[in-house]
CSV table of C-alpha atoms in Angstrom, one decimal:
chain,number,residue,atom,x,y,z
A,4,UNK,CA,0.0,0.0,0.0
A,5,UNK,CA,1.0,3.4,-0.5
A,6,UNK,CA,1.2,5.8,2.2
A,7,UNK,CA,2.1,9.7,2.3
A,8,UNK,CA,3.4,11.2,5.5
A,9,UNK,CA,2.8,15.1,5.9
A,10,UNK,CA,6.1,16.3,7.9
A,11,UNK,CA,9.4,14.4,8.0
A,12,UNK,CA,10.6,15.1,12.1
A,13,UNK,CA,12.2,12.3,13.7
A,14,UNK,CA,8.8,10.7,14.8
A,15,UNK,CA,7.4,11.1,11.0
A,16,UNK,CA,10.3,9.1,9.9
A,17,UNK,CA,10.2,6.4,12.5
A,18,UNK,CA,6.6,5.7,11.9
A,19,UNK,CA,7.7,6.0,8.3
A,20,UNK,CA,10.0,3.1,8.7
A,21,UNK,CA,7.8,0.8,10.3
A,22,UNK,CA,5.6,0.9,7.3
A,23,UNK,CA,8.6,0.4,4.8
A,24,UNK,CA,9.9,-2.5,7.0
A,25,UNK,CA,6.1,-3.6,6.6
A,26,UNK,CA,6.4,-3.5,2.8
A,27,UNK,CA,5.0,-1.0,2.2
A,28,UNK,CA,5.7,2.1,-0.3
A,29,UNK,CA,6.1,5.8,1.7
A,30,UNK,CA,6.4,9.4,0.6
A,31,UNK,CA,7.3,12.0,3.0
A,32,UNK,CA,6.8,15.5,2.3
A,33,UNK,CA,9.2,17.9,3.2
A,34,UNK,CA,10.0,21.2,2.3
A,35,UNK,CA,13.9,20.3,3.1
A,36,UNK,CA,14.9,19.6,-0.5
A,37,UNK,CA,18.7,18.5,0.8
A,38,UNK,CA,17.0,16.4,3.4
A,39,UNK,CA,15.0,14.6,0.7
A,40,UNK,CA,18.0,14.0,-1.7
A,41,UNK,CA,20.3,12.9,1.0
A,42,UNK,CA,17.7,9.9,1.8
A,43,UNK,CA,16.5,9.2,-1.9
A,44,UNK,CA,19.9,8.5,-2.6
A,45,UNK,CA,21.7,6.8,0.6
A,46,UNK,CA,18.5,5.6,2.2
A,47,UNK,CA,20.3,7.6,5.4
A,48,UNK,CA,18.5,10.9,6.9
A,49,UNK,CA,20.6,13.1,9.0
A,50,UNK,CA,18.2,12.6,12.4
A,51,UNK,CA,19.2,9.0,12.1
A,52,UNK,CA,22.9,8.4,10.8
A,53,UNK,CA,23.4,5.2,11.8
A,54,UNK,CA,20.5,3.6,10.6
A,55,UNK,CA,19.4,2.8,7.1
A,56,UNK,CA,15.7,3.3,5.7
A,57,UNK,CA,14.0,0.4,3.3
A,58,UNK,CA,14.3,1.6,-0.6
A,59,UNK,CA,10.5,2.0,-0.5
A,60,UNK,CA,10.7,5.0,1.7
A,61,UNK,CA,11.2,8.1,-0.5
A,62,UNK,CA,11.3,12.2,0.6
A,63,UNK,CA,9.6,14.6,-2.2
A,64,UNK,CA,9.0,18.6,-1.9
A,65,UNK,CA,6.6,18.5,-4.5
A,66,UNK,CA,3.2,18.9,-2.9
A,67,UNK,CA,0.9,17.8,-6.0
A,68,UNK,CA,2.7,14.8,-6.2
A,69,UNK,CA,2.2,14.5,-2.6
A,70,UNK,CA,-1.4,14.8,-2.6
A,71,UNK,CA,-1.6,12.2,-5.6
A,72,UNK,CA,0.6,9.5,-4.2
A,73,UNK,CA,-1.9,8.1,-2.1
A,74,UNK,CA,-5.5,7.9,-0.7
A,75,UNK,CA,-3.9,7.5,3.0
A,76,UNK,CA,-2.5,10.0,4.8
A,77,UNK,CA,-0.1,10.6,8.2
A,78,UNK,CA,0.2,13.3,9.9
A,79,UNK,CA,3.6,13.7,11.9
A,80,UNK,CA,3.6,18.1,12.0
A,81,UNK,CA,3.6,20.0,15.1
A,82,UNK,CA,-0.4,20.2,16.3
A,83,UNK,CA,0.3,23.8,16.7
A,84,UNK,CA,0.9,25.1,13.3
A,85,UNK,CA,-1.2,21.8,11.8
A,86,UNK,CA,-4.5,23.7,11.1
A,87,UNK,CA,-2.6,26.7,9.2
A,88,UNK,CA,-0.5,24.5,7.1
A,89,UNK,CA,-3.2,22.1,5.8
A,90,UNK,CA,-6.1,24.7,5.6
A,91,UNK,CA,-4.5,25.6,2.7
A,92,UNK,CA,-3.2,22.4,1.8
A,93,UNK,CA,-6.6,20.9,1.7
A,94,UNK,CA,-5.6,18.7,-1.3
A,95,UNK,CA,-3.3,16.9,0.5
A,96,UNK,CA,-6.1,15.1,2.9
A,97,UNK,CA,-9.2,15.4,1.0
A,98,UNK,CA,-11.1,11.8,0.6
A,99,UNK,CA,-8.2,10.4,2.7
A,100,UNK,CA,-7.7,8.3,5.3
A,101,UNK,CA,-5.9,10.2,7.9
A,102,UNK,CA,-3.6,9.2,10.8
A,103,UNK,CA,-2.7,12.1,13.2
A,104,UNK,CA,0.3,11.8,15.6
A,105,UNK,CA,0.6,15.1,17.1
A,106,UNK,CA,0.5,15.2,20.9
A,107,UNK,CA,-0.7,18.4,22.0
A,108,UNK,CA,-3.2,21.3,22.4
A,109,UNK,CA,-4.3,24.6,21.3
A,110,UNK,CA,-6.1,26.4,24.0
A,111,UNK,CA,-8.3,23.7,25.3
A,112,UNK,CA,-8.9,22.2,21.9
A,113,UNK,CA,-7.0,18.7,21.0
A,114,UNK,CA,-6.0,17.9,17.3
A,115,UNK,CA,-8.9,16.5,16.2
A,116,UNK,CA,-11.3,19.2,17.4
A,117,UNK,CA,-8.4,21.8,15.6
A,118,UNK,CA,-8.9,20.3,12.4
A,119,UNK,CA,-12.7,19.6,12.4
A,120,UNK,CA,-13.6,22.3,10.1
A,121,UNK,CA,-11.5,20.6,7.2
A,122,UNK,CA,-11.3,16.9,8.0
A,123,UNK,CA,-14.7,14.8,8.6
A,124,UNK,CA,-14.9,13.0,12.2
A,125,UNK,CA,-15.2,9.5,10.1
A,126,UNK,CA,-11.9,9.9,8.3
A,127,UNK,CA,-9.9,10.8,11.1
A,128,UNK,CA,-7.6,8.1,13.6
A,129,UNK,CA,-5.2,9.2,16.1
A,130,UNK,CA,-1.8,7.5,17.5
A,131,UNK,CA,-0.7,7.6,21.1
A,132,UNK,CA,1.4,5.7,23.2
A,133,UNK,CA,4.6,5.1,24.9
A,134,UNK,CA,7.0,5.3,21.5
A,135,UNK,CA,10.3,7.2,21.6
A,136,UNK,CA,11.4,7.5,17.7
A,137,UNK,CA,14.6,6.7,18.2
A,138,UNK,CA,13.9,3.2,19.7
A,139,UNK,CA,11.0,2.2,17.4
A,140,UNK,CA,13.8,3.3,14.2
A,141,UNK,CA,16.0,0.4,16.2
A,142,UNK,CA,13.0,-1.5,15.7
A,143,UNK,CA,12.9,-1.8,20.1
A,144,UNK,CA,9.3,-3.6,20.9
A,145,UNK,CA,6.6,-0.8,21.4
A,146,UNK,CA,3.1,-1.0,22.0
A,147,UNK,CA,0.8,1.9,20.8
A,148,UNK,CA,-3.2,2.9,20.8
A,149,UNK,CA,-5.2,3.8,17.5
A,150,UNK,CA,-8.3,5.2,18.1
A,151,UNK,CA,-10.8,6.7,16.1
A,152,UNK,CA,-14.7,6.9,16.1
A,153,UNK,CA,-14.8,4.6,13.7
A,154,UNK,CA,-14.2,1.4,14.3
A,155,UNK,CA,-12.9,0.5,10.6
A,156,UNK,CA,-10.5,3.7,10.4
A,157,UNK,CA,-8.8,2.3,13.3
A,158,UNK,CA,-8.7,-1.5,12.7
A,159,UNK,CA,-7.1,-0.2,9.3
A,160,UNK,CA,-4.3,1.4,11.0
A,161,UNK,CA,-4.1,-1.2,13.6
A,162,UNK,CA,-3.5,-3.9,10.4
A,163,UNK,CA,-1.5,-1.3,8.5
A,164,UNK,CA,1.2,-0.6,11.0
A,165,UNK,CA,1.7,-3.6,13.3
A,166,UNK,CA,4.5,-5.6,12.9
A,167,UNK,CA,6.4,-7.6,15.0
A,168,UNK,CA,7.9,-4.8,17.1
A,169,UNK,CA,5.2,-2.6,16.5
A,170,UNK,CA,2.1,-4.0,17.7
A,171,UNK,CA,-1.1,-1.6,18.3
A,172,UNK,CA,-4.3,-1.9,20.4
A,173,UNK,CA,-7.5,0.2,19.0
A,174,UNK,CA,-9.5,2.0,20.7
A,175,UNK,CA,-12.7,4.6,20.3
A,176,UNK,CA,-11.8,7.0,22.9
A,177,UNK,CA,-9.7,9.8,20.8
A,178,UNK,CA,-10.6,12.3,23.6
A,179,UNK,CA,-8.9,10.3,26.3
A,180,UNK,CA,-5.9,9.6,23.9
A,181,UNK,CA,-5.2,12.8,22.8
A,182,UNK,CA,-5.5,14.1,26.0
A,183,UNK,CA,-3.2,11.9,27.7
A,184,UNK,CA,-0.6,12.7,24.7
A,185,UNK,CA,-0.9,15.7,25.2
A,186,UNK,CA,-0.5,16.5,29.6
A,187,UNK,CA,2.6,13.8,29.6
A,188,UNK,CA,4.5,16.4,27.8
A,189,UNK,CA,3.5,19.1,30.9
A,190,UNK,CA,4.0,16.6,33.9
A,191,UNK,CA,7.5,15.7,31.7
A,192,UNK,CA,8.8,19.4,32.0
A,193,UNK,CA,8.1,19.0,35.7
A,194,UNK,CA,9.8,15.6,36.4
A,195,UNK,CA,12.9,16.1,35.0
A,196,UNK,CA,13.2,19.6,37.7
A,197,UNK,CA,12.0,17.1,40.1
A,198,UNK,CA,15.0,14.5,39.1
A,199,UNK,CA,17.3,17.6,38.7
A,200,UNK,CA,16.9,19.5,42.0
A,201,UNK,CA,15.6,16.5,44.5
A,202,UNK,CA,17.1,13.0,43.1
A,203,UNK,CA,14.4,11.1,45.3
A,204,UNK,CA,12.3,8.4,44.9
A,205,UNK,CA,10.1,9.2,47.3
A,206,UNK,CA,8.9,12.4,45.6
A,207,UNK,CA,9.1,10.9,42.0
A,208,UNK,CA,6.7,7.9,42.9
A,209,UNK,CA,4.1,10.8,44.4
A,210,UNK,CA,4.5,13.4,41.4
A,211,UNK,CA,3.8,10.2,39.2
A,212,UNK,CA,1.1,9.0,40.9
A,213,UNK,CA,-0.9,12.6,41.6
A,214,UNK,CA,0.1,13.7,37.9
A,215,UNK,CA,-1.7,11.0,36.6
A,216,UNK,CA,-4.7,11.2,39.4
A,217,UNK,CA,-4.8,14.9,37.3
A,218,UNK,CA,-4.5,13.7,34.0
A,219,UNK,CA,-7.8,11.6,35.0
A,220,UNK,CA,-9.5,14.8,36.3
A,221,UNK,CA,-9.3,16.3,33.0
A,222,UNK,CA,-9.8,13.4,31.1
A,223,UNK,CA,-13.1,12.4,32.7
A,224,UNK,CA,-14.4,16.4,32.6
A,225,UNK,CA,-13.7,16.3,28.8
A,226,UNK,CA,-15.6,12.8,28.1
A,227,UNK,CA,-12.8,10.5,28.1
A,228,UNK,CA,-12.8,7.2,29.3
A,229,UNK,CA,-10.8,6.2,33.0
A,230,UNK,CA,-10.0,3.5,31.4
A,231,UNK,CA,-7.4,5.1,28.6
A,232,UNK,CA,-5.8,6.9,31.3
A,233,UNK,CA,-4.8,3.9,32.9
A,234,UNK,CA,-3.7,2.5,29.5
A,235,UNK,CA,-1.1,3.0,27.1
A,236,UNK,CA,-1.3,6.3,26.3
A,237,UNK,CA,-2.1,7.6,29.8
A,238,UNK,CA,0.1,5.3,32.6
A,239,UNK,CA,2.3,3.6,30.1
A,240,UNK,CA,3.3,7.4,28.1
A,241,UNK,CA,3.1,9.6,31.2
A,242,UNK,CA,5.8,7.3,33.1
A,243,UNK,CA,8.3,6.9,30.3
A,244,UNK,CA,8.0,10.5,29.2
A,245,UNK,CA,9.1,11.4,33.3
A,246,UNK,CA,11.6,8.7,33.7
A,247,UNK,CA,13.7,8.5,30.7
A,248,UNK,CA,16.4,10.8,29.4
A,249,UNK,CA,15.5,10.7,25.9
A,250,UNK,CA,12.4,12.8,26.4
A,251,UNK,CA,12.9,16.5,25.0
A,252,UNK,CA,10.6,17.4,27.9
A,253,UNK,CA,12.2,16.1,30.6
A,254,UNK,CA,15.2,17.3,29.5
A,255,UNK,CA,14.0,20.7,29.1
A,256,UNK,CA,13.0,20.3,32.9
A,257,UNK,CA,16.5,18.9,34.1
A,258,UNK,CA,18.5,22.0,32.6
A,259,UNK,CA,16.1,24.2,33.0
A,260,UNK,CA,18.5,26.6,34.9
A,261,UNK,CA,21.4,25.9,32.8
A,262,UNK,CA,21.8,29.3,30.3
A,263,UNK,CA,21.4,28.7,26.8
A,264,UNK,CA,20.7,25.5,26.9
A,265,UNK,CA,18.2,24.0,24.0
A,266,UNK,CA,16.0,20.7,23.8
A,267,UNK,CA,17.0,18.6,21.0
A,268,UNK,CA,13.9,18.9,18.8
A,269,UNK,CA,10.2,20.8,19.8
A,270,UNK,CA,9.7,20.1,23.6
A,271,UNK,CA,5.6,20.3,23.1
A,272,UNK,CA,5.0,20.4,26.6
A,273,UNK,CA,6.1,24.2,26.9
A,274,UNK,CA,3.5,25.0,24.2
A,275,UNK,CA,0.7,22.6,25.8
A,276,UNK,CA,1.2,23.7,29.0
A,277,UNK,CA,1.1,27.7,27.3
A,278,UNK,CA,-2.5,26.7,25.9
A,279,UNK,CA,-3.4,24.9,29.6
A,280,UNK,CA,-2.6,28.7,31.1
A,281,UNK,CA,-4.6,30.7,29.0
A,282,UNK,CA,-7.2,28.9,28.4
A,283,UNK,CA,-8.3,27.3,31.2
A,284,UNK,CA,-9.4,30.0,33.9
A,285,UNK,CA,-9.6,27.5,36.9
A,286,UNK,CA,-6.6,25.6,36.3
A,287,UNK,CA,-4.6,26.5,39.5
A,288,UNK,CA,-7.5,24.5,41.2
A,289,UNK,CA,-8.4,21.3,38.1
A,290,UNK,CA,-4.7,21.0,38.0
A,291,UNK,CA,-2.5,22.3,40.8
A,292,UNK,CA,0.6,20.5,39.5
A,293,UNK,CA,0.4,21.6,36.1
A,294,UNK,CA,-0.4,25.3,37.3
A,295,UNK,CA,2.2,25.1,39.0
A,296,UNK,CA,5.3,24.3,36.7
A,297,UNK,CA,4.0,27.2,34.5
A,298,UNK,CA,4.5,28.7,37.5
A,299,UNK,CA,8.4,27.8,37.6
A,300,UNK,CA,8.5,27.7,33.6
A,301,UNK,CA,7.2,31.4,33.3
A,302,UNK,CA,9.5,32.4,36.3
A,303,UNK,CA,6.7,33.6,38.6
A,304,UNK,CA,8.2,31.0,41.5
A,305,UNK,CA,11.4,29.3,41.5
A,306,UNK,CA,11.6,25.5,42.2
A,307,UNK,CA,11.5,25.4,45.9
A,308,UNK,CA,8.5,27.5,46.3
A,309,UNK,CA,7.0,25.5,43.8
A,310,UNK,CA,7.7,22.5,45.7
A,311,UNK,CA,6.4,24.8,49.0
A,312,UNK,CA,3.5,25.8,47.3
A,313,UNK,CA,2.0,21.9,46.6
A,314,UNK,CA,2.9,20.4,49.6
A,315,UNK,CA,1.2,23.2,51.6
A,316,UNK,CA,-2.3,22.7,49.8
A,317,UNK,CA,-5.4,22.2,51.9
A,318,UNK,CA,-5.4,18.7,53.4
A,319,UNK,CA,-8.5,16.3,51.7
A,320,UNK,CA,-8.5,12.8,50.9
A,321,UNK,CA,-6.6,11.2,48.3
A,322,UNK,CA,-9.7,9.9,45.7
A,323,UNK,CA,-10.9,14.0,45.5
């Protein structure tokens, strides 16, 4: 089958490789014309330099021959400058099937909901999940969620991309994926100053465990289902994105502090956790913790006050 991918970052081209490993025939579009010669030619891209695409995975800039290639489309841009760039793109999803992978938000608006106005409900799927590009490119074993509204879409995509490595569960609650993709990149920011500043178990097991006891506030307020939260893309993404050093977001959190120093790639969670401040009035109370790393991150507290600040909260039981 042929597939196009819209966007060529590091998680675009991982996803792009488990399809060519499946057999099947990719275009990425990308407006980096060396980018796309460097890979036609040597099967290398520069993100990954030690590892070597199938020959059935080809860059192009050309957008008409983009939007021609196939009748199934991926997704991999940033969600927040998605909407502008395919608005007037249109021809590139029109009568598709399309895949998003974006985690993140714009205001209080997930992907889906962002691109409403120029992509039907019924031909949209999203992908969430614990997935780190550069361990599904080494072809590591990672499990993932597809969910869409409906149920063909996303037992589609469930046949289209698993693999022996890559194996995917589908699901109908997009809400609660999205979501959850989206506030792991916030609580990330937030555990790596934790890991940074404290080094304690102790407080990384309860920042875990009352990050994700928020993540199923908003999840349940917004229609979501518990039950994704304490899946893949909620429990499973949420811990790997705060634990592991390969996270841009937990980095950014680490070396915060440290001048001039710049995330390897977009960290989304500053831009989510952006959207979570000015769009959500009541957020210091729906989500204390995330409140209050924008708190640190906008330099209105410094870390220990932070800290101060949520463990001085108003005693109440642990379910409210």
């Amino acid at each position: 089958m042929k597939v196009l991918f819209i966007g060529a970052g590091r998680w675009g081209l991982a996803l792009a490789s488990v399809l060519g490993n499946n057999g099947h025939e990719v275009r990425l579009l990308s407006r980096d014309k060396a980018e796309g010669e460097a890979l036609n030619a040597s099967g290398i891209h520069p993100f990954f330099p030690d590892f070597r695409f199938p020959a059935s995975v080809k860059m192009t800039s050309d957008e008409a021959e983009a939007a021609a290639f196939s009748e199934v489309a991926v997704l991999s841009l940033p969600v927040q400058v998605s909407f502008d760039y395919l608005s007037s793109r249109q021809s590139l999803i029109k009568g598709k099937k399309v895949l998003l992978t974006g985690k993140g938000m714009v205001g209080q608006r997930i992907l889906t909901e962002v691109l409403s106005p120029i992509i039907e409900e019924k031909e949209v799927a999203v992908l969430s999940g614990p997935s780190f590009a550069s361990e599904v490119i080494k072809r590591k074993p990672t499990c993932v969620s597809i969910g869409s509204k409906e149920e063909g879409l996303a037992l589609f995509f469930q046949s289209l991309f698993s693999s022996p490595y890559f194996r995917t569960y589908v699901s109908a609650d997009i809400v609660g994926l999205e979501l959850c993709g989206a506030l792991k990149n916030v609580y990330a920011l937030g555990a790596g100053m934790i890991d940074r500043a404290i080094d304690s178990a102790n407080t990384r097991a309860a920042y875990l465990t009352r990050a994700l006891h928020e993540m199923s506030r908003l999840v349940l307020s917004r229609g979501g289902e518990r039950s994704t939260v304490y899946g893949l893309s909620g429990v499973g993404d949420l811990f790997m994105t705060c634990t592991s050093s390969l996270s841009r977001n937990y980095q950014f959190g680490y070396h915060f502090n440290e001048p001039g120093y710049q995330t390897n790639g977009v960290a989304e969670g500053v831009y989510t956790l952006a959207s979570l401040l000015s769009s959500i009035p009541n957020l210091k109370d729906l989500l204390p913790i995330a409140f209050t790393i924008g708190e640190v991150v906008e330099r209105r507290l410094n870390f220990q006050e932070a800290i101060e600040a949520l463990m001085g909260r108003k005693l109440k039981k642990e379910i409210d």
